[in-house]
XYZ file of C-alpha atoms in Angstrom:
185
model
C -26.236 39.837 25.384
C -28.186 39.151 22.200
C -27.434 41.564 19.391
C -27.415 41.817 15.595
C -29.206 38.555 14.861
C -31.302 38.436 11.716
C -33.806 35.636 11.311
C -37.434 34.883 10.623
C -37.485 32.142 13.267
C -35.533 31.042 16.320
C -35.704 27.355 17.208
C -34.704 27.073 20.849
C -34.090 23.778 22.569
C -32.584 23.127 25.983
C -30.388 25.904 27.329
C -29.258 23.938 30.390
C -31.699 25.892 32.528
C -30.316 29.344 31.719
C -33.532 31.324 31.999
C -31.505 34.521 31.591
C -30.390 33.367 28.118
C -33.881 32.185 27.258
C -35.413 35.488 28.364
C -32.834 37.433 26.329
C -33.510 35.386 23.179
C -37.282 35.548 23.514
C -37.238 39.301 24.257
C -34.935 39.971 21.320
C -37.193 37.907 19.066
C -40.311 39.777 20.202
C -38.651 43.165 19.677
C -37.476 42.159 16.188
C -40.607 40.331 14.968
C -38.877 36.937 14.966
C -41.067 33.909 15.614
C -39.886 31.489 18.301
C -40.316 27.738 18.416
C -39.391 26.274 21.780
C -38.732 22.713 22.876
C -37.729 23.121 26.538
C -35.323 20.807 28.287
C -35.633 19.393 31.784
C -33.801 22.322 33.357
C -36.215 24.869 31.860
C -39.174 22.664 32.808
C -37.919 22.705 36.405
C -38.750 26.445 36.423
C -42.403 26.407 35.279
C -43.364 29.852 36.596
C -40.540 31.562 34.690
C -41.255 29.420 31.642
C -44.956 30.308 31.622
C -44.021 33.981 31.853
C -42.292 33.748 28.463
C -45.006 31.888 26.571
C -46.752 35.066 25.355
C -43.822 35.568 22.974
C -43.512 31.926 21.848
C -45.144 30.928 18.551
C -44.727 27.146 18.846
C -44.329 25.138 22.048
C -43.349 21.512 21.462
C -42.980 18.942 24.235
C -43.535 15.290 24.845
C -46.515 14.313 26.963
C -44.610 14.107 30.253
C -42.885 17.441 29.673
C -46.055 19.319 28.723
C -47.733 17.962 31.882
C -45.157 19.988 33.848
C -46.414 23.185 32.196
C -50.186 22.712 31.861
C -52.848 20.383 33.212
C -54.041 17.334 31.333
C -53.299 13.661 30.967
C -53.679 12.912 27.261
C -51.746 14.570 24.440
C -55.031 16.070 23.202
C -55.872 17.622 26.589
C -52.341 18.914 27.040
C -52.211 20.475 23.560
C -55.583 22.128 24.107
C -54.531 23.595 27.455
C -51.150 24.746 26.112
C -52.936 26.458 23.208
C -54.262 29.005 25.703
C -50.666 30.269 25.991
C -49.232 29.891 22.455
C -50.548 29.915 18.861
C -49.226 26.385 18.216
C -48.951 23.649 20.838
C -47.518 20.269 19.839
C -47.469 17.262 22.180
C -45.744 14.025 21.202
C -46.296 10.613 22.737
C -43.494 8.564 21.164
C -44.687 5.840 18.826
C -48.286 6.489 19.937
C -48.352 9.710 17.914
C -48.971 13.400 18.331
C -51.638 15.982 19.138
C -51.290 19.573 18.016
C -53.420 22.693 18.222
C -53.085 25.691 15.928
C -54.866 27.487 13.102
C -58.203 26.904 14.860
C -57.955 23.127 14.817
C -56.844 20.111 16.801
C -54.780 17.672 14.750
C -54.193 14.159 16.068
C -51.976 11.665 14.289
C -50.538 8.234 14.900
C -47.429 6.756 13.368
C -46.316 7.886 9.911
C -45.621 4.266 9.051
C -44.767 1.086 10.889
C -41.072 0.993 10.052
C -38.308 -0.914 11.835
C -36.632 1.062 14.618
C -32.834 0.827 14.730
C -32.084 3.692 17.141
C -34.484 6.180 18.796
C -31.727 8.758 19.329
C -32.781 12.022 17.719
C -36.388 11.004 17.037
C -37.900 13.863 19.023
C -35.542 16.467 17.588
C -36.196 15.198 14.050
C -39.931 15.463 14.631
C -39.754 18.967 16.135
C -37.372 20.363 13.531
C -39.496 18.876 10.740
C -42.652 20.492 12.099
C -40.935 23.873 12.429
C -39.383 23.654 8.957
C -42.830 23.283 7.423
C -44.527 25.904 9.619
C -41.719 28.348 8.794
C -42.499 27.799 5.099
C -46.127 28.740 5.758
C -47.377 25.189 5.332
C -50.458 23.950 7.196
C -50.310 22.338 10.621
C -51.415 19.049 9.043
C -48.564 19.146 6.505
C -46.119 20.059 9.271
C -47.221 17.097 11.398
C -46.870 14.714 8.439
C -43.388 16.002 7.599
C -42.235 15.926 11.222
C -43.565 12.383 11.609
C -41.914 11.248 8.369
C -38.640 12.877 9.424
C -38.711 11.127 12.792
C -39.605 7.792 11.193
C -36.679 8.139 8.805
C -34.197 8.990 11.574
C -35.123 6.037 13.810
C -34.358 3.722 10.896
C -30.660 4.598 11.184
C -27.986 4.736 13.863
C -27.383 8.245 15.185
C -29.396 11.420 15.529
C -28.732 12.962 12.108
C -28.613 10.132 9.607
C -31.942 9.900 7.841
C -32.946 13.572 8.137
C -35.248 14.257 5.179
C -34.588 16.836 2.489
C -37.062 19.538 1.480
C -38.176 17.806 -1.738
C -38.752 14.381 -0.171
C -41.875 12.692 -1.502
C -44.228 11.957 1.393
C -47.246 9.717 1.624
C -50.412 10.492 3.536
C -50.781 9.458 7.134
C -54.032 9.169 9.064
C -54.867 12.439 10.788
C -57.962 13.392 12.701
C -58.681 17.118 12.367
C -61.368 18.829 14.433
C -62.161 22.512 15.016
C -60.692 24.058 18.148
C -61.955 27.105 20.100
């Protein structure tokens, strides 16, 4: 049972396929005006009908290209993000070192790598990206800024061993990265 939680946002990752827990969290969030960012795991993705039934109450859906293809149709990150945007206000699709496509705020944002930095360990790269994007969106920053911060956070993490070393701080100075922004809808 979910009770007495106070938050502006929930960031939900894999729940080992417990759709009952996911439904309880998402329902509680909707009833209490809490925004939900969701990065489903393989066990949630194995239940696409139930997952789709919860998307009305999800603010941000983030997946890699292969995962999003289990939820919506499409073959490129851009197509997948556009199709997912029919279910959620923000859809973010990563494609590893090839970059990201995201839809939200009436635009499609496509970005490549933040910078070509040496990769020591890819562990935690996806989580660093997703948490960076959500941190900026939760602050009310633009989708473009969120993509840059998430990309920078991921780039920093893969330069170290382990999933947490290299996580960026709020006041980290960032440089621009190439983004293509086009209107959507």
